[in-house]
mmCIF file of C-alpha atoms in Angstrom:
data_model
loop_
_atom_site.group_PDB
_atom_site.id
_atom_site.type_symbol
_atom_site.label_atom_id
_atom_site.label_comp_id
_atom_site.label_asym_id
_atom_site.label_seq_id
_atom_site.Cartn_x
_atom_site.Cartn_y
_atom_site.Cartn_z
ATOM 1 C CA GLY A 755 0.290 -0.153 0.074
ATOM 2 C CA ALA A 756 0.977 4.066 0.060
ATOM 3 C CA GLY A 757 1.185 4.011 3.257
ATOM 4 C CA VAL A 758 1.683 2.187 7.306
ATOM 5 C CA SER A 759 -1.454 0.501 7.184
ATOM 6 C CA GLN A 760 -2.778 -0.512 10.788
ATOM 7 C CA THR A 761 -5.689 -3.240 11.786
ATOM 8 C CA PRO A 762 -8.214 -2.781 13.544
ATOM 9 C CA SER A 763 -8.891 0.801 13.628
ATOM 10 C CA ASN A 764 -10.969 -0.126 16.780
ATOM 11 C CA LYS A 765 -10.765 -2.399 19.007
ATOM 12 C CA VAL A 766 -13.215 -2.776 22.847
ATOM 13 C CA THR A 767 -12.296 -5.412 24.294
ATOM 14 C CA GLU A 768 -12.689 -6.522 28.602
ATOM 15 C CA LYS A 769 -10.404 -6.262 31.247
ATOM 16 C CA GLY A 770 -8.330 -9.032 31.617
ATOM 17 C CA LYS A 771 -8.141 -9.639 27.758
ATOM 18 C CA TYR A 772 -5.860 -10.088 25.173
ATOM 19 C CA VAL A 773 -5.858 -7.827 22.390
ATOM 20 C CA GLU A 774 -3.500 -8.127 19.067
ATOM 21 C CA LEU A 775 -3.158 -5.235 17.347
ATOM 22 C CA ARG A 776 -1.748 -5.190 13.460
ATOM 23 C CA CYS A 777 1.170 -2.902 11.323
ATOM 24 C CA ASP A 778 1.538 -3.031 7.667
ATOM 25 C CA PRO A 779 4.676 -0.749 6.828
ATOM 26 C CA ILE A 780 5.387 0.976 3.605
ATOM 27 C CA SER A 781 7.207 -1.703 1.578
ATOM 28 C CA GLY A 782 11.192 -1.626 1.427
ATOM 29 C CA HIS A 783 10.841 0.004 5.387
ATOM 30 C CA THR A 784 13.304 -1.529 7.517
ATOM 31 C CA ALA A 785 12.031 0.136 10.801
ATOM 32 C CA LEU A 786 9.733 -0.415 12.134
ATOM 33 C CA TYR A 787 8.294 1.662 15.629
ATOM 34 C CA TRP A 788 5.737 1.394 17.655
ATOM 35 C CA TYR A 789 4.436 4.205 20.078
ATOM 36 C CA ARG A 790 1.556 4.839 22.075
ATOM 37 C CA GLN A 791 -0.433 7.788 22.999
ATOM 38 C CA SER A 792 -2.988 7.853 25.586
ATOM 39 C CA LEU A 793 -5.604 11.451 25.999
ATOM 40 C CA GLY A 794 -3.935 14.874 25.938
ATOM 41 C CA GLN A 795 -0.807 13.048 25.640
ATOM 42 C CA GLY A 796 2.438 12.975 22.766
ATOM 43 C CA PRO A 797 3.528 9.418 21.551
ATOM 44 C CA GLU A 798 5.453 7.564 23.362
ATOM 45 C CA PHE A 799 7.900 5.088 22.174
ATOM 46 C CA LEU A 800 7.415 1.475 22.718
ATOM 47 C CA ILE A 801 10.114 -0.695 20.864
ATOM 48 C CA TYR A 802 12.224 -0.514 17.516
ATOM 49 C CA PHE A 803 12.993 -3.354 14.936
ATOM 50 C CA GLN A 804 15.912 -3.310 12.356
ATOM 51 C CA GLY A 805 14.508 -6.576 10.420
ATOM 52 C CA THR A 806 13.028 -8.890 11.921
ATOM 53 C CA GLY A 807 14.898 -8.300 15.141
ATOM 54 C CA ALA A 808 13.797 -5.491 18.054
ATOM 55 C CA ALA A 809 17.132 -3.485 18.288
ATOM 56 C CA ASP A 810 14.886 -1.270 21.055
ATOM 57 C CA ASP A 811 12.417 -2.526 23.397
ATOM 58 C CA SER A 812 13.082 0.163 26.291
ATOM 59 C CA GLY A 813 9.541 1.682 25.700
ATOM 60 C CA LEU A 814 7.588 -1.596 26.982
ATOM 61 C CA PRO A 815 5.688 -0.559 30.021
ATOM 62 C CA ASN A 816 6.430 -4.432 31.296
ATOM 63 C CA ASP A 817 6.105 -7.910 29.910
ATOM 64 C CA ARG A 818 2.200 -7.930 29.539
ATOM 65 C CA PHE A 819 3.422 -5.954 26.629
ATOM 66 C CA PHE A 820 5.167 -8.070 23.168
ATOM 67 C CA ALA A 821 5.817 -7.284 19.702
ATOM 68 C CA VAL A 822 6.738 -9.373 16.811
ATOM 69 C CA ARG A 823 7.947 -8.527 13.582
ATOM 70 C CA PRO A 824 9.109 -12.495 12.597
ATOM 71 C CA GLU A 825 9.360 -11.941 8.209
ATOM 72 C CA GLY A 826 10.832 -8.021 8.684
ATOM 73 C CA SER A 827 7.320 -6.653 6.997
ATOM 74 C CA VAL A 828 3.976 -6.955 9.348
ATOM 75 C CA SER A 829 4.461 -6.529 12.745
ATOM 76 C CA THR A 830 2.105 -7.642 15.655
ATOM 77 C CA LEU A 831 1.651 -5.762 19.115
ATOM 78 C CA LYS A 832 0.107 -8.105 21.380
ATOM 79 C CA ILE A 833 -0.596 -7.641 25.332
ATOM 80 C CA GLN A 834 -2.051 -9.755 27.490
ATOM 81 C CA ARG A 835 -4.435 -9.016 30.667
ATOM 82 C CA THR A 836 -5.162 -6.180 29.767
ATOM 83 C CA GLU A 837 -5.913 -2.984 32.285
ATOM 84 C CA ARG A 838 -7.836 0.140 31.492
ATOM 85 C CA GLY A 839 -4.670 1.777 31.653
ATOM 86 C CA ASP A 840 -4.157 0.405 28.190
ATOM 87 C CA SER A 841 -6.548 2.322 26.920
ATOM 88 C CA ALA A 842 -5.265 4.243 24.066
ATOM 89 C CA VAL A 843 -3.595 4.689 20.507
ATOM 90 C CA TYR A 844 -1.034 2.592 19.725
ATOM 91 C CA LEU A 845 0.948 3.752 16.357
ATOM 92 C CA CYS A 846 2.945 2.187 14.552
ATOM 93 C CA ALA A 847 5.361 4.081 12.018
ATOM 94 C CA SER A 848 8.056 3.132 9.393
ATOM 95 C CA SER A 849 11.242 4.479 7.551
ATOM 96 C CA LEU A 850 13.617 3.726 5.554
ATOM 97 C CA ILE A 851 17.269 4.112 7.065
ATOM 98 C CA LEU A 852 19.513 6.539 5.374
ATOM 99 C CA ALA A 853 23.321 7.100 5.340
ATOM 100 C CA GLY A 854 23.967 8.922 8.825
ATOM 101 C CA GLY A 855 20.622 7.628 10.560
ATOM 102 C CA SER A 856 18.599 9.903 8.599
ATOM 103 C CA GLY A 857 15.461 9.445 7.624
ATOM 104 C CA GLU A 858 11.943 10.229 8.278
ATOM 105 C CA LEU A 859 9.242 8.882 10.125
ATOM 106 C CA PHE A 860 6.500 7.283 8.159
ATOM 107 C CA PHE A 861 2.926 7.242 10.927
ATOM 108 C CA GLY A 862 -0.238 4.946 10.293
ATOM 109 C CA GLU A 863 -3.055 6.279 11.292
ATOM 110 C CA GLY A 864 -3.598 4.166 14.969
ATOM 111 C CA SER A 865 -5.417 1.693 16.367
ATOM 112 C CA ARG A 866 -7.397 2.840 19.162
ATOM 113 C CA LEU A 867 -7.924 -0.143 21.664
ATOM 114 C CA THR A 868 -10.431 0.777 24.597
ATOM 115 C CA VAL A 869 -10.044 -1.338 27.950
ATOM 116 C CA LEU A 870 -13.603 -1.471 29.920
ATOM 117 C CA ASP B 467 8.967 13.213 34.297
ATOM 118 C CA GLN B 468 8.454 15.548 31.198
ATOM 119 C CA GLN B 469 11.676 15.921 29.230
ATOM 120 C CA VAL B 470 9.929 17.592 25.988
ATOM 121 C CA LYS B 471 7.409 20.236 27.036
ATOM 122 C CA GLN B 472 5.020 22.193 25.480
ATOM 123 C CA ASN B 473 3.502 24.717 27.934
ATOM 124 C CA SER B 474 0.664 25.907 25.160
ATOM 125 C CA PRO B 475 -2.072 23.914 25.180
ATOM 126 C CA SER B 476 -4.303 25.485 22.389
ATOM 127 C CA LEU B 477 -3.049 28.672 20.086
ATOM 128 C CA SER B 478 -5.426 30.666 18.290
ATOM 129 C CA VAL B 479 -4.496 32.900 14.404
ATOM 130 C CA GLN B 480 -5.897 34.889 12.389
ATOM 131 C CA GLU B 481 -5.019 33.589 8.401
ATOM 132 C CA GLY B 482 -2.302 35.447 6.835
ATOM 133 C CA ARG B 483 -0.634 36.395 10.445
ATOM 134 C CA ILE B 484 2.278 34.934 11.830
ATOM 135 C CA SER B 485 1.958 31.759 14.100
ATOM 136 C CA ILE B 486 4.903 30.804 16.682
ATOM 137 C CA LEU B 487 4.518 27.376 18.434
ATOM 138 C CA ASN B 488 7.290 26.311 21.639
ATOM 139 C CA CYS B 489 9.082 23.403 22.587
ATOM 140 C CA ASP B 490 10.779 23.373 25.535
ATOM 141 C CA TYR B 491 13.343 20.807 26.767
ATOM 142 C CA THR B 492 15.524 19.266 29.913
ATOM 143 C CA ASN B 493 17.384 16.926 28.353
ATOM 144 C CA SER B 494 21.245 18.241 26.962
ATOM 145 C CA MET B 495 21.692 14.743 25.491
ATOM 146 C CA PHE B 496 18.824 16.362 22.738
ATOM 147 C CA ASP B 497 20.373 16.792 19.442
ATOM 148 C CA TYR B 498 17.841 16.124 16.898
ATOM 149 C CA PHE B 499 14.327 17.695 17.325
ATOM 150 C CA LEU B 500 11.772 17.619 14.755
ATOM 151 C CA TRP B 501 8.085 18.991 14.370
ATOM 152 C CA TYR B 502 4.913 16.268 13.641
ATOM 153 C CA LYS B 503 1.585 17.817 12.484
ATOM 154 C CA LYS B 504 -1.460 16.067 12.984
ATOM 155 C CA TYR B 505 -5.186 16.209 11.714
ATOM 156 C CA PRO B 506 -8.001 14.261 13.449
ATOM 157 C CA ALA B 507 -8.600 10.693 13.119
ATOM 158 C CA GLU B 508 -4.314 10.377 11.098
ATOM 159 C CA GLY B 509 -1.119 9.401 12.327
ATOM 160 C CA PRO B 510 1.431 11.901 12.744
ATOM 161 C CA THR B 511 3.389 13.336 9.878
ATOM 162 C CA PHE B 512 6.803 14.966 9.671
ATOM 163 C CA LEU B 513 6.744 18.903 9.057
ATOM 164 C CA ILE B 514 10.411 19.822 9.264
ATOM 165 C CA SER B 515 13.565 18.846 11.725
ATOM 166 C CA ILE B 516 16.632 20.930 12.912
ATOM 167 C CA SER B 517 20.033 18.959 14.444
ATOM 168 C CA SER B 518 21.467 20.409 17.252
ATOM 169 C CA ILE B 519 24.764 21.756 15.450
ATOM 170 C CA LYS B 520 22.145 24.654 13.955
ATOM 171 C CA ASP B 521 20.066 27.078 15.247
ATOM 172 C CA LYS B 522 17.477 27.699 12.112
ATOM 173 C CA ASN B 523 15.943 25.479 9.612
ATOM 174 C CA GLU B 524 13.734 27.437 7.341
ATOM 175 C CA ASP B 525 11.520 25.206 4.568
ATOM 176 C CA GLY B 526 8.733 27.419 3.217
ATOM 177 C CA ARG B 527 6.504 28.944 4.966
ATOM 178 C CA PHE B 528 7.555 26.907 8.509
ATOM 179 C CA THR B 529 10.954 27.706 10.235
ATOM 180 C CA VAL B 530 12.363 26.239 12.755
ATOM 181 C CA PHE B 531 14.742 27.727 15.580
ATOM 182 C CA LEU B 532 16.777 26.306 18.015
ATOM 183 C CA ASN B 533 18.054 28.580 21.597
ATOM 184 C CA LYS B 534 20.996 25.470 23.291
ATOM 185 C CA SER B 535 21.507 27.582 25.611
ATOM 186 C CA ALA B 536 17.687 28.009 26.605
ATOM 187 C CA LYS B 537 17.070 24.183 25.758
ATOM 188 C CA HIS B 538 14.396 25.901 23.668
ATOM 189 C CA LEU B 539 12.390 25.892 20.015
ATOM 190 C CA SER B 540 10.120 26.648 18.577
ATOM 191 C CA LEU B 541 8.313 26.576 14.839
ATOM 192 C CA HIS B 542 7.023 30.058 12.912
ATOM 193 C CA ILE B 543 4.348 29.706 10.331
ATOM 194 C CA VAL B 544 4.253 32.505 7.964
ATOM 195 C CA PRO B 545 2.025 33.236 6.478
ATOM 196 C CA SER B 546 -0.828 31.324 8.242
ATOM 197 C CA GLN B 547 -4.307 29.516 6.171
ATOM 198 C CA PRO B 548 -6.710 27.675 7.502
ATOM 199 C CA GLY B 549 -5.597 24.136 6.371
ATOM 200 C CA ASP B 550 -2.763 25.194 9.446
ATOM 201 C CA SER B 551 -5.263 23.860 11.992
ATOM 202 C CA ALA B 552 -4.024 21.034 13.557
ATOM 203 C CA VAL B 553 -2.312 19.428 16.377
ATOM 204 C CA TYR B 554 1.605 20.198 16.486
ATOM 205 C CA PHE B 555 3.732 17.538 17.825
ATOM 206 C CA CYS B 556 7.646 19.048 18.967
ATOM 207 C CA ALA B 557 10.122 15.914 19.123
ATOM 208 C CA ALA B 558 13.877 15.161 20.311
ATOM 209 C CA SER B 559 16.187 12.020 20.127
ATOM 210 C CA ALA B 560 19.629 11.738 21.897
ATOM 211 C CA ARG B 561 22.497 10.898 20.762
ATOM 212 C CA GLY B 562 23.753 7.110 21.176
ATOM 213 C CA THR B 563 19.956 6.171 21.146
ATOM 214 C CA SER B 564 18.034 4.477 18.786
ATOM 215 C CA TYR B 565 17.285 5.975 15.264
ATOM 216 C CA GLY B 566 13.811 6.992 15.634
ATOM 217 C CA LYS B 567 12.867 6.940 19.779
ATOM 218 C CA LEU B 568 11.718 10.376 19.480
ATOM 219 C CA THR B 569 10.533 11.821 22.758
ATOM 220 C CA PHE B 570 7.541 13.969 21.934
ATOM 221 C CA GLY B 571 5.942 17.076 23.528
ATOM 222 C CA GLN B 572 1.807 17.195 24.532
ATOM 223 C CA GLY B 573 0.967 18.860 21.259
ATOM 224 C CA THR B 574 -0.436 22.213 20.681
ATOM 225 C CA ILE B 575 -3.387 22.695 18.806
ATOM 226 C CA LEU B 576 -3.307 25.747 16.169
ATOM 227 C CA THR B 577 -6.536 27.128 15.154
ATOM 228 C CA VAL B 578 -6.238 29.364 12.024
ATOM 229 C CA HIS B 579 -9.237 31.496 11.534
ATOM 230 C CA PRO B 580 -10.465 32.461 8.558
#
């Protein structure tokens, strides 16, 4: 596709349930990022993939959160035993890594997660 | 602790006038700064950036100024247009950290009136 695609766009779940959020990056982009945006706040870094491996997962809040990118393209963010505080918009972004470490991040529209 | 702060939650400007959005940061390791724009129900889109070795970067109607001693940056939009109405986020990255690992401010809602 032309841009970063995220599904579902909206997800409502109950406390304690398991949730998966999917990100399809721009074709050819080797770097993929997950961010979380809570109401009234800016996006907050969660994890960064370079290819198939998680190069930096320092932003994941706890071990209920896990992300994979098995073939170096599509990524899935997995949240176990969801809590009400997990309610947020989960943003995915992708980029090319250019010489010198530059390169614009392209964001998807986000997946809005509501935990009741 | 909020390492990147945008202290004005909103700004209202008349079409044709200058919009000035401000951002302060506390982490002296930040060496690259960016502004993103976000429309409702869309993801943030990159607007303009500046490296810490510069104090100004200009792209069309958009100029970013960096004052390292004050740990302050600002985005100037001249002239402002109604289509500029959006949420503007300031973001920063630190030397030695992963590329693309950005710290964002809370955002400023800009409204440009016709």
